[in-house]
Coordinates of C-alpha atoms in Angstrom, one line a residue:
M1 CA 110.7 102.5 122.5
L2 CA 111.2 102.2 118.8
R3 CA 112.5 98.8 117.6
A4 CA 115.5 98.3 115.4
A5 CA 114.9 99.9 111.9
A6 CA 115.9 96.8 110.0
A7 CA 113.4 94.6 111.9
V8 CA 110.7 97.1 111.2
A9 CA 111.6 97.2 107.5
A10 CA 111.5 93.4 107.3
S11 CA 107.8 93.4 108.4
I12 CA 106.7 96.6 106.9
G13 CA 103.5 95.2 105.4
L14 CA 101.8 94.5 108.8
A15 CA 98.5 96.4 109.1
A16 CA 98.5 99.6 111.2
C17 CA 95.7 98.4 113.4
A18 CA 97.1 94.9 114.0
S19 CA 98.0 95.6 117.6
I20 CA 94.5 96.5 118.8
S21 CA 93.4 94.4 121.7
A22 CA 89.9 93.8 123.1
P23 CA 88.7 96.7 125.2
A24 CA 86.8 96.7 128.5
P25 CA 84.4 99.6 127.9
A26 CA 82.2 101.0 130.6
R27 CA 79.0 99.9 129.0
S28 CA 77.8 97.2 126.6
S29 CA 76.8 99.9 124.1
A30 CA 80.4 101.1 124.0
Y31 CA 81.5 97.6 123.3
A32 CA 79.0 97.2 120.5
D33 CA 80.2 100.5 118.9
Y34 CA 83.8 99.1 119.3
L35 CA 82.9 95.9 117.5
I36 CA 81.0 97.7 114.7
G37 CA 83.9 100.1 114.3
R38 CA 86.4 97.4 114.1
V39 CA 84.4 95.5 111.4
A40 CA 84.0 98.8 109.5
N41 CA 87.8 99.3 109.7
A42 CA 88.5 95.8 108.5
R43 CA 86.2 96.5 105.5
D44 CA 88.1 99.8 104.8
D45 CA 84.9 101.8 105.7
Y46 CA 86.9 104.3 107.6
G47 CA 84.3 107.0 107.9
A48 CA 81.8 104.6 109.5
A49 CA 84.5 103.2 111.8
S50 CA 85.4 106.6 113.0
D51 CA 81.8 107.4 113.8
R52 CA 81.5 104.3 115.9
Y53 CA 84.8 104.7 117.7
F54 CA 84.0 108.3 118.7
S55 CA 80.6 107.3 119.8
A56 CA 82.1 104.6 122.1
L57 CA 84.7 107.1 123.4
A58 CA 82.0 109.4 124.6
R59 CA 81.1 106.7 127.1
A60 CA 84.7 105.4 127.7
P61 CA 87.1 108.2 126.9
Q62 CA 90.2 106.6 128.5
D63 CA 89.9 103.2 126.7
Q64 CA 93.1 102.6 124.8
A65 CA 91.7 100.2 122.2
L66 CA 88.9 102.7 121.4
L67 CA 91.5 105.5 121.1
Q68 CA 93.6 103.4 118.8
G69 CA 90.7 102.6 116.6
A70 CA 89.5 106.2 116.5
L71 CA 93.0 107.4 115.6
V72 CA 93.5 104.9 112.8
A73 CA 90.0 105.3 111.3
S74 CA 90.0 109.1 111.4
L75 CA 93.5 109.3 109.7
A76 CA 92.5 106.7 107.1
A77 CA 89.3 108.7 106.4
G78 CA 91.4 111.9 106.0
D79 CA 89.7 113.6 109.0
E80 CA 92.5 115.6 110.5
T81 CA 90.2 117.3 113.0
R82 CA 89.0 114.1 114.6
A83 CA 92.5 112.6 114.5
R84 CA 93.9 115.5 116.5
R85 CA 91.0 115.3 118.9
A86 CA 91.7 111.6 119.6
A87 CA 95.4 112.4 120.0
R88 CA 94.6 115.1 122.6
M89 CA 92.4 112.6 124.5
A90 CA 95.3 110.1 124.8
P91 CA 97.6 110.1 127.8
R92 CA 101.0 111.8 127.5
A93 CA 103.0 108.6 127.9
D94 CA 102.2 105.0 126.8
A95 CA 99.5 106.2 124.4
P96 CA 98.5 104.4 121.2
A97 CA 101.2 104.8 118.6
Y98 CA 99.3 107.1 116.3
A99 CA 98.6 109.6 119.1
H100 CA 102.4 110.0 119.5
L101 CA 102.8 110.2 115.7
I102 CA 100.2 112.9 115.3
R103 CA 101.5 115.0 118.2
A104 CA 105.1 114.6 116.9
S105 CA 104.0 115.7 113.4
D106 CA 102.4 118.9 114.8
A107 CA 105.6 119.5 116.9
L108 CA 107.7 119.2 113.7
V109 CA 105.6 121.8 112.0
A110 CA 106.0 124.1 115.0
Q111 CA 109.8 123.4 115.0
R112 CA 109.5 122.1 118.6
W113 CA 112.2 119.5 117.9
R114 CA 112.6 118.2 121.5
A115 CA 108.9 117.7 121.9
A116 CA 108.8 115.7 118.6
T117 CA 111.7 113.5 119.7
Q118 CA 110.0 112.8 123.1
E119 CA 106.8 111.8 121.4
L120 CA 108.6 109.5 118.9
D121 CA 110.7 107.9 121.6
E122 CA 107.3 106.6 123.0
V123 CA 106.1 105.0 119.8
E124 CA 105.6 101.3 120.2
G125 CA 103.2 99.3 118.1
A126 CA 102.7 97.5 114.8
A127 CA 105.5 97.5 112.2
A128 CA 103.9 100.1 110.1
E129 CA 103.5 102.5 113.0
E130 CA 107.2 102.0 114.0
I131 CA 108.6 102.6 110.5
I132 CA 106.5 105.8 110.3
G133 CA 108.0 106.8 113.7
R134 CA 111.5 106.0 112.5
M135 CA 111.0 108.3 109.5
L136 CA 109.7 111.2 111.6
L137 CA 112.6 110.7 114.1
V138 CA 115.1 111.3 111.3
W139 CA 113.6 114.8 110.9
A140 CA 113.2 115.6 114.6
R141 CA 116.9 114.9 115.1
T142 CA 117.8 116.8 111.9
G143 CA 115.9 119.8 113.3
E144 CA 118.0 119.5 116.5
R145 CA 121.1 119.6 114.3
R146 CA 121.8 115.9 115.1
V147 CA 121.6 114.9 111.4
D148 CA 124.1 112.0 111.7
E149 CA 122.1 110.4 114.5
G150 CA 119.0 110.8 112.4
T151 CA 120.4 109.3 109.2
Q152 CA 122.8 106.6 110.3
D153 CA 120.0 104.0 110.8
L154 CA 118.9 104.6 107.2
T155 CA 122.2 103.6 105.6
P156 CA 121.7 99.8 105.6
L157 CA 118.1 100.3 104.4
T158 CA 119.2 102.2 101.3
Q159 CA 120.3 98.9 99.8
I160 CA 116.9 97.2 100.1
R161 CA 115.2 97.3 96.7
P162 CA 112.7 98.6 95.8
Y163 CA 112.4 100.7 99.0
G164 CA 116.1 101.8 99.2
G165 CA 115.4 104.8 97.0
L166 CA 113.0 106.2 99.6
F167 CA 115.5 106.0 102.5
A168 CA 118.3 107.4 100.3
Y169 CA 116.1 110.4 99.5
Q170 CA 115.5 110.9 103.2
Q171 CA 119.2 110.9 103.8
A172 CA 119.8 113.3 100.9
M173 CA 117.2 115.8 102.0
A174 CA 118.4 115.7 105.6
W175 CA 122.0 116.4 104.6
D176 CA 120.7 119.1 102.2
Y177 CA 118.9 120.8 105.1
A178 CA 122.0 120.6 107.2
G179 CA 124.0 122.3 104.5
R180 CA 126.1 119.2 103.7
Q181 CA 125.6 119.5 99.9
D182 CA 128.3 117.1 98.7
E183 CA 126.9 114.3 100.8
A184 CA 123.3 115.2 99.8
L185 CA 124.2 115.0 96.1
A186 CA 125.8 111.6 96.5
A187 CA 122.7 110.3 98.3
Y188 CA 120.4 111.7 95.6
E189 CA 122.4 109.7 93.0
V190 CA 121.9 106.6 95.1
A191 CA 118.2 107.4 95.4
L192 CA 117.8 107.6 91.6
R193 CA 119.0 104.0 91.3
G194 CA 117.1 102.8 94.4
G195 CA 114.0 101.4 92.6
L196 CA 111.3 103.8 93.9
W197 CA 110.3 106.7 91.8
L198 CA 109.6 109.7 94.1
P199 CA 108.6 112.9 92.3
S200 CA 109.0 115.1 95.4
G201 CA 112.5 113.8 96.0
I202 CA 113.4 114.4 92.4
E203 CA 112.2 118.0 92.6
R204 CA 114.4 118.5 95.7
H205 CA 117.4 116.9 93.9
A206 CA 116.9 119.4 91.0
D207 CA 116.6 122.3 93.4
L208 CA 119.9 121.4 95.0
L209 CA 121.6 121.2 91.6
V210 CA 120.3 124.7 90.8
R211 CA 121.6 126.1 94.0
R212 CA 125.0 124.5 93.3
G213 CA 125.1 126.3 89.9
A214 CA 124.4 123.1 87.9
R215 CA 121.3 124.4 86.2
E216 CA 121.8 122.3 83.0
Q217 CA 122.1 119.1 85.1
A218 CA 118.8 120.1 86.8
I219 CA 117.1 120.6 83.4
E220 CA 118.5 117.2 82.3
L221 CA 117.1 115.5 85.4
L222 CA 113.7 117.1 85.1
S223 CA 113.5 116.4 81.4
A224 CA 114.0 112.6 81.7
E225 CA 111.3 110.6 80.0
V226 CA 110.1 109.1 83.3
N227 CA 109.8 112.6 84.9
R228 CA 108.2 114.7 82.1
P229 CA 104.6 113.4 82.5
N230 CA 104.5 114.4 86.2
P231 CA 102.7 117.8 86.5
A232 CA 104.8 119.1 89.4
L233 CA 108.1 118.1 87.8
A234 CA 106.9 119.7 84.5
A235 CA 106.2 122.9 86.4
A236 CA 109.6 122.7 88.1
L237 CA 111.3 122.3 84.7
E238 CA 109.6 125.5 83.5
R239 CA 110.8 127.4 86.6
V240 CA 114.4 126.2 86.1
R241 CA 114.4 127.1 82.4
A242 CA 113.1 130.5 83.3
G243 CA 116.0 131.1 85.7
G244 CA 114.3 130.2 88.9
R245 CA 114.5 127.4 91.4
A246 CA 113.0 124.0 91.1
S247 CA 111.1 124.1 94.4
Q248 CA 108.8 126.9 95.2
Q249 CA 109.1 126.4 99.0
P250 CA 112.3 125.9 101.0
L251 CA 113.1 122.5 102.5
T252 CA 112.1 122.1 106.2
P253 CA 112.1 119.1 108.5
A254 CA 108.3 119.0 108.3
R255 CA 108.3 119.0 104.5
G256 CA 111.1 116.5 104.3
A257 CA 109.1 114.2 106.6
A258 CA 106.0 114.7 104.5
V259 CA 107.9 113.5 101.4
G260 CA 109.1 110.5 103.4
L261 CA 105.6 109.5 104.4
Y262 CA 104.3 110.0 100.9
G263 CA 106.9 107.5 99.7
L264 CA 106.1 105.1 102.6
S265 CA 102.4 105.2 101.5
A266 CA 103.5 103.8 98.1
V267 CA 105.4 101.0 99.9
F268 CA 102.4 100.2 102.0
Q269 CA 100.2 100.1 98.9
Q270 CA 102.6 97.7 97.2
E271 CA 102.2 95.5 100.3
S272 CA 98.4 95.7 100.0
D273 CA 98.2 97.6 103.3
S274 CA 95.6 100.3 102.4
T275 CA 95.1 101.5 105.9
S276 CA 98.7 102.3 106.5
G277 CA 99.0 103.8 103.1
L278 CA 96.1 106.2 103.9
T279 CA 97.3 107.1 107.4
S280 CA 100.7 107.9 106.1
L281 CA 99.3 110.3 103.5
S282 CA 97.1 112.0 106.2
L283 CA 100.1 112.5 108.4
A284 CA 102.0 113.9 105.3
L285 CA 99.3 116.5 104.8
M286 CA 99.4 117.4 108.5
L287 CA 103.1 118.0 108.0
D288 CA 102.7 119.9 104.7
P289 CA 99.2 121.1 104.0
D290 CA 100.3 122.4 100.5
F291 CA 101.4 118.9 99.4
D292 CA 98.9 118.4 96.6
G293 CA 100.8 115.3 95.4
A294 CA 99.9 113.5 98.6
R295 CA 96.3 114.9 98.4
L296 CA 96.0 113.4 94.9
A297 CA 97.4 110.0 96.0
F298 CA 95.0 109.9 99.0
A299 CA 92.0 110.5 96.6
Q300 CA 93.3 107.8 94.3
Q301 CA 93.6 105.3 97.1
Q302 CA 90.1 106.1 98.4
A303 CA 88.7 105.7 94.9
R304 CA 90.3 102.3 94.5
L305 CA 88.4 101.3 97.7
G306 CA 85.2 102.5 96.2
H307 CA 84.9 105.6 98.4
T308 CA 83.8 107.9 95.6
A309 CA 82.5 110.7 97.9
T310 CA 85.6 110.8 100.0
A311 CA 87.9 110.8 96.9
R312 CA 85.9 113.6 95.3
A313 CA 86.0 115.7 98.5
M314 CA 89.8 115.4 98.5
F315 CA 90.0 116.3 94.8
A316 CA 88.0 119.4 95.6
R317 CA 90.7 120.6 98.0
I318 CA 93.3 120.8 95.2
P319 CA 93.3 124.4 94.2
A320 CA 93.0 125.5 90.6
N321 CA 96.5 126.9 90.5
S322 CA 98.1 123.7 91.6
P323 CA 100.1 121.7 89.0
Y324 CA 97.9 118.8 90.0
A325 CA 94.6 120.5 89.3
G326 CA 94.3 119.1 85.8
S327 CA 95.1 115.6 87.0
A328 CA 92.6 115.9 89.8
R329 CA 89.8 116.9 87.4
T330 CA 90.7 114.1 85.0
M331 CA 90.8 111.4 87.7
E332 CA 87.6 112.7 89.2
S333 CA 85.8 112.2 85.8
W334 CA 87.0 108.6 85.6
I335 CA 86.0 107.9 89.2
V336 CA 82.5 109.2 88.4
L337 CA 82.3 107.1 85.3
E338 CA 83.3 104.0 87.2
A339 CA 80.6 104.8 89.8
G340 CA 78.1 104.5 86.9
D341 CA 77.2 108.2 86.2
E342 CA 78.2 108.5 82.5
D343 CA 76.5 111.8 82.0
E344 CA 78.2 113.6 84.9
A345 CA 81.6 111.9 84.0
V346 CA 81.4 113.2 80.4
S347 CA 80.3 116.6 81.6
L348 CA 83.3 116.8 83.9
A349 CA 85.7 115.7 81.2
R350 CA 84.3 118.2 78.7
A351 CA 84.6 121.0 81.2
S352 CA 88.2 120.0 81.9
A353 CA 89.0 119.7 78.2
A354 CA 87.5 123.1 77.4
G355 CA 90.5 124.8 79.0
G356 CA 92.7 123.5 76.1
D357 CA 94.9 121.2 78.2
A358 CA 96.0 118.3 76.0
R359 CA 95.9 115.8 78.8
A360 CA 92.3 116.7 79.5
Q361 CA 91.4 116.5 75.8
R362 CA 93.0 113.1 75.7
T363 CA 90.9 112.0 78.7
L364 CA 87.7 113.1 77.0
A365 CA 88.6 111.2 73.8
D366 CA 89.5 108.1 75.8
M367 CA 86.3 108.3 77.8
Y368 CA 84.3 108.6 74.6
R369 CA 86.0 105.5 73.2
N370 CA 85.5 103.6 76.5
L371 CA 81.8 104.4 76.2
G372 CA 81.6 103.2 72.6
R373 CA 81.2 106.7 71.3
H374 CA 83.9 106.2 68.6
A375 CA 82.5 108.9 66.3
D376 CA 83.0 111.5 69.1
A377 CA 86.5 110.2 70.0
E378 CA 88.0 109.9 66.5
P379 CA 88.2 113.7 65.6
L380 CA 89.6 114.5 69.1
Y381 CA 92.4 112.1 68.5
G382 CA 93.0 113.7 65.1
A383 CA 93.3 117.1 66.7
L384 CA 95.7 115.8 69.3
I385 CA 97.8 114.1 66.6
E386 CA 98.2 117.5 64.9
Q387 CA 99.7 118.9 68.2
Q388 CA 101.7 115.7 69.0
P389 CA 102.5 114.0 65.7
Q390 CA 105.2 111.7 67.2
D391 CA 103.0 110.2 69.9
W392 CA 102.4 106.5 68.8
R393 CA 99.6 106.2 71.5
L394 CA 97.4 108.7 69.7
Y395 CA 97.7 106.8 66.4
F396 CA 96.9 103.6 68.2
S397 CA 93.8 105.1 69.9
R398 CA 92.5 106.7 66.7
G399 CA 93.1 103.5 64.8
A400 CA 91.0 101.6 67.4
A401 CA 88.2 104.1 67.1
R402 CA 88.4 104.0 63.2
E403 CA 88.3 100.2 63.2
Q404 CA 85.1 100.3 65.3
L405 CA 83.6 102.8 62.9
G406 CA 84.2 100.4 60.0
R407 CA 87.0 102.6 58.5
W408 CA 89.5 99.8 58.2
P409 CA 92.0 101.2 55.7
E410 CA 92.4 104.3 57.8
A411 CA 92.6 102.3 61.0
E412 CA 95.3 100.0 59.5
A413 CA 97.3 103.0 58.4
D414 CA 97.2 104.4 62.0
F415 CA 98.3 101.1 63.5
M416 CA 101.2 100.9 61.0
R417 CA 102.2 104.5 61.8
A418 CA 102.1 103.7 65.5
L419 CA 104.6 100.8 64.9
E420 CA 106.8 103.0 62.8
L421 CA 107.0 105.5 65.7
S422 CA 107.5 102.8 68.4
P423 CA 108.3 99.4 67.0
E424 CA 107.3 96.3 68.8
Q425 CA 104.5 97.8 71.0
P426 CA 102.7 94.7 72.2
D427 CA 99.2 96.3 72.3
V428 CA 99.5 97.6 68.8
M429 CA 100.9 94.3 67.4
N430 CA 98.1 92.4 69.2
Y431 CA 95.3 94.6 67.9
L432 CA 96.6 94.8 64.3
G433 CA 97.5 91.1 64.1
Y434 CA 94.2 90.0 65.6
T435 CA 92.2 92.2 63.3
W436 CA 94.1 90.9 60.2
I437 CA 93.3 87.3 61.2
D438 CA 89.7 88.1 62.1
R439 CA 89.2 89.7 58.7
G440 CA 90.9 86.8 57.0
E441 CA 93.8 89.0 55.7
R442 CA 97.6 88.6 56.0
L443 CA 97.1 85.5 58.2
Q444 CA 100.7 84.4 58.6
E445 CA 101.9 88.0 59.1
G446 CA 99.2 88.5 61.7
L447 CA 100.1 85.3 63.5
A448 CA 103.8 86.2 63.6
M449 CA 102.9 89.6 65.0
I450 CA 100.8 88.2 67.8
Q451 CA 103.5 85.6 68.6
R452 CA 105.9 88.4 69.1
A453 CA 103.5 90.4 71.3
V454 CA 103.2 87.3 73.5
E455 CA 107.0 87.1 73.8
L456 CA 107.0 90.7 74.9
R457 CA 104.1 90.4 77.3
P458 CA 103.9 86.7 78.3
T459 CA 101.4 87.2 81.2
S460 CA 98.8 89.1 79.3
G461 CA 95.6 87.0 79.1
A462 CA 94.2 89.3 76.4
I463 CA 97.3 88.9 74.1
I464 CA 97.5 85.1 74.7
D465 CA 93.8 84.9 73.9
S466 CA 94.6 86.6 70.6
L467 CA 97.2 84.0 69.8
G468 CA 94.8 81.2 70.6
W469 CA 92.1 82.8 68.5
A470 CA 94.5 83.2 65.6
Y471 CA 95.2 79.5 65.7
Y472 CA 91.4 78.9 65.9
Q473 CA 90.8 81.0 62.9
L474 CA 93.5 79.0 61.0
G475 CA 91.8 75.8 62.0
D476 CA 94.6 74.6 64.3
Y477 CA 92.3 73.8 67.3
A478 CA 94.9 71.8 69.3
Q479 CA 97.2 74.8 69.3
A480 CA 94.3 77.1 70.0
L481 CA 93.2 75.1 73.0
D482 CA 96.6 75.4 74.8
H483 CA 96.7 79.2 74.5
L484 CA 93.0 79.8 75.2
E485 CA 93.1 77.7 78.4
R486 CA 96.2 79.6 79.5
A487 CA 94.4 82.9 78.8
V488 CA 91.5 82.0 80.9
E489 CA 93.8 80.9 83.7
L490 CA 95.3 84.4 83.7
E491 CA 92.0 86.3 83.4
P492 CA 89.3 83.9 84.6
A493 CA 86.5 86.5 84.7
D494 CA 86.9 87.9 81.2
P495 CA 83.8 87.1 79.1
T496 CA 85.5 87.2 75.7
L497 CA 88.2 84.8 76.8
N498 CA 85.7 82.3 78.2
D499 CA 83.6 82.6 75.1
H500 CA 86.6 81.8 72.8
L501 CA 87.5 78.8 75.0
G502 CA 83.9 77.5 74.6
D503 CA 84.2 77.8 70.9
V504 CA 87.4 75.7 70.7
Y505 CA 85.9 73.1 73.0
W506 CA 82.9 72.8 70.7
R507 CA 85.2 72.4 67.6
L508 CA 87.0 69.6 69.4
G509 CA 83.8 67.8 70.2
R510 CA 83.8 68.6 73.9
R511 CA 80.2 69.9 73.9
I512 CA 79.5 69.8 77.7
E513 CA 82.7 71.8 78.4
A514 CA 81.8 74.2 75.6
R515 CA 78.4 75.0 77.1
F516 CA 79.9 75.4 80.5
Q517 CA 82.4 78.0 79.3
W518 CA 79.7 79.9 77.4
Q519 CA 77.6 79.9 80.6
R520 CA 80.6 81.4 82.4
A521 CA 81.0 84.0 79.7
L522 CA 77.4 84.9 80.0
S523 CA 77.7 85.3 83.8
F524 CA 80.4 88.0 83.3
E525 CA 78.2 90.5 81.5
P526 CA 79.5 90.2 77.9
D527 CA 78.9 92.9 75.2
D528 CA 76.8 90.5 73.1
P529 CA 74.9 88.1 75.4
T530 CA 72.4 87.2 72.7
S531 CA 75.0 85.5 70.5
I532 CA 76.4 83.6 73.4
Q533 CA 73.0 82.4 74.5
A534 CA 72.3 81.3 70.9
K535 CA 75.5 79.1 71.1
I536 CA 74.4 77.6 74.4
D537 CA 71.0 76.7 72.8
N538 CA 72.2 75.6 69.4
G539 CA 76.0 75.1 69.4
L540 CA 78.2 76.3 66.6
P541 CA 77.3 75.8 62.9
A542 CA 79.0 73.0 61.1
L543 CA 82.2 74.0 59.3
P544 CA 82.6 73.7 55.6
P545 CA 84.4 70.6 54.5
S546 CA 87.7 72.4 54.0
R547 CA 87.8 73.5 57.6
S548 CA 86.4 70.4 59.3
A549 CA 89.8 68.7 60.0
N550 CA 91.8 69.5 63.1
R551 CA 95.2 70.2 61.7

């Protein structure tokens, strides 16, 4: 049976497969497949794990541990066909938790509420499995018109930040489905303050406002600064302004549950539980196959794990008319770039930008700058600035490209304009202050600007390095040392930070430590390894007499 919801929430980060016990397969080859599958699962190689578990199941089809492994691996790999196949192989009672969760999800889609409830009453397993079951049970009971039974366990959980917003959204949608609009609106307001941004929940909130005749409130909600960048919410805003509803599809228990599992996946990711994050998203897509937001999140998580092919296959399933189509193409181009195929990445970004979408054009410009193709990036930023003259980020990006092209007066003007539009942006202050000092211009002003950037972002290794390097350029090596050592503590694998620390060690006469830091910098693939090797071989040149003292 399901454990108490509060206990589940307290241990939400436990891995979904933590309860697997050793099997007793019929043959040694099945046991070998089990072991290989388990290792592959532990390494997040879900496709390989699924292959091995199903190979073992062919020889020991009733083995519970093999079934559990197959269920987890196939869900985490996004293979719904295999997941359902494993669920069918499991016994009706006392099956692995994910077998009950899959069967309950399919029952919710079919509106077989009693069957869903019966499956969920059997869920017993790791904390992640039980919290998923608790979320689905809310909707099975809501479908049975037992909404109070479904939502009462969520009430204490709505106060737990940052996850309370998720549970409040579940309450709100359940009450909305039950026709209890006043209670739903109150819960939506709690959800907005709950600490977890949930676009699908915001869309349902706006939809209820429209149905209540509060169209202007819906527009205000969807127009909020945090919501505008989301493609689905932007599309919902257009529909509301045109006189339509925010949501294109009516709320159902299956769709409400899908939103809940989408939110849970974010919670699991915050807890570094990739497996549960992916299984939650797969279940969400079983509940709502049109949920492209979940599809996009699944692809992103696979990409973070280095599974480029799986991520791209999921991106390809987002249709061209989806609000998330542009985001999918943009993310795919970056994933391909990170995988090392620069030509294909640029080709994908160009094709996406050719449609005229500003976000896609920005992606292409950013990609060019990332690749050091500043001459290609600079005019693209200029064209975007003509369309969006109040966006400080575009001025900052164009300024960085112009600085790299040696067009400093124009770059400086862009940085200053960015700060006019959005004062005290740490990245802009850091870049401008650092460049002033590096060029030997406006030294004290640049130092003060970087000091302020550090105050605004005190854990940024890059910005703290800039402050240390500013003191270094001013000849204050003792001050420089404190900041540069702190920067390397924060970002120990950054070649530039290690290089700078080596320089200050050298100026302080600590030659062995200097060469050690330069060697470290060289091991992290710096942009200019030749100059670092020269320092290892020859050290730094002597300072002129006016700079030789350590002030």
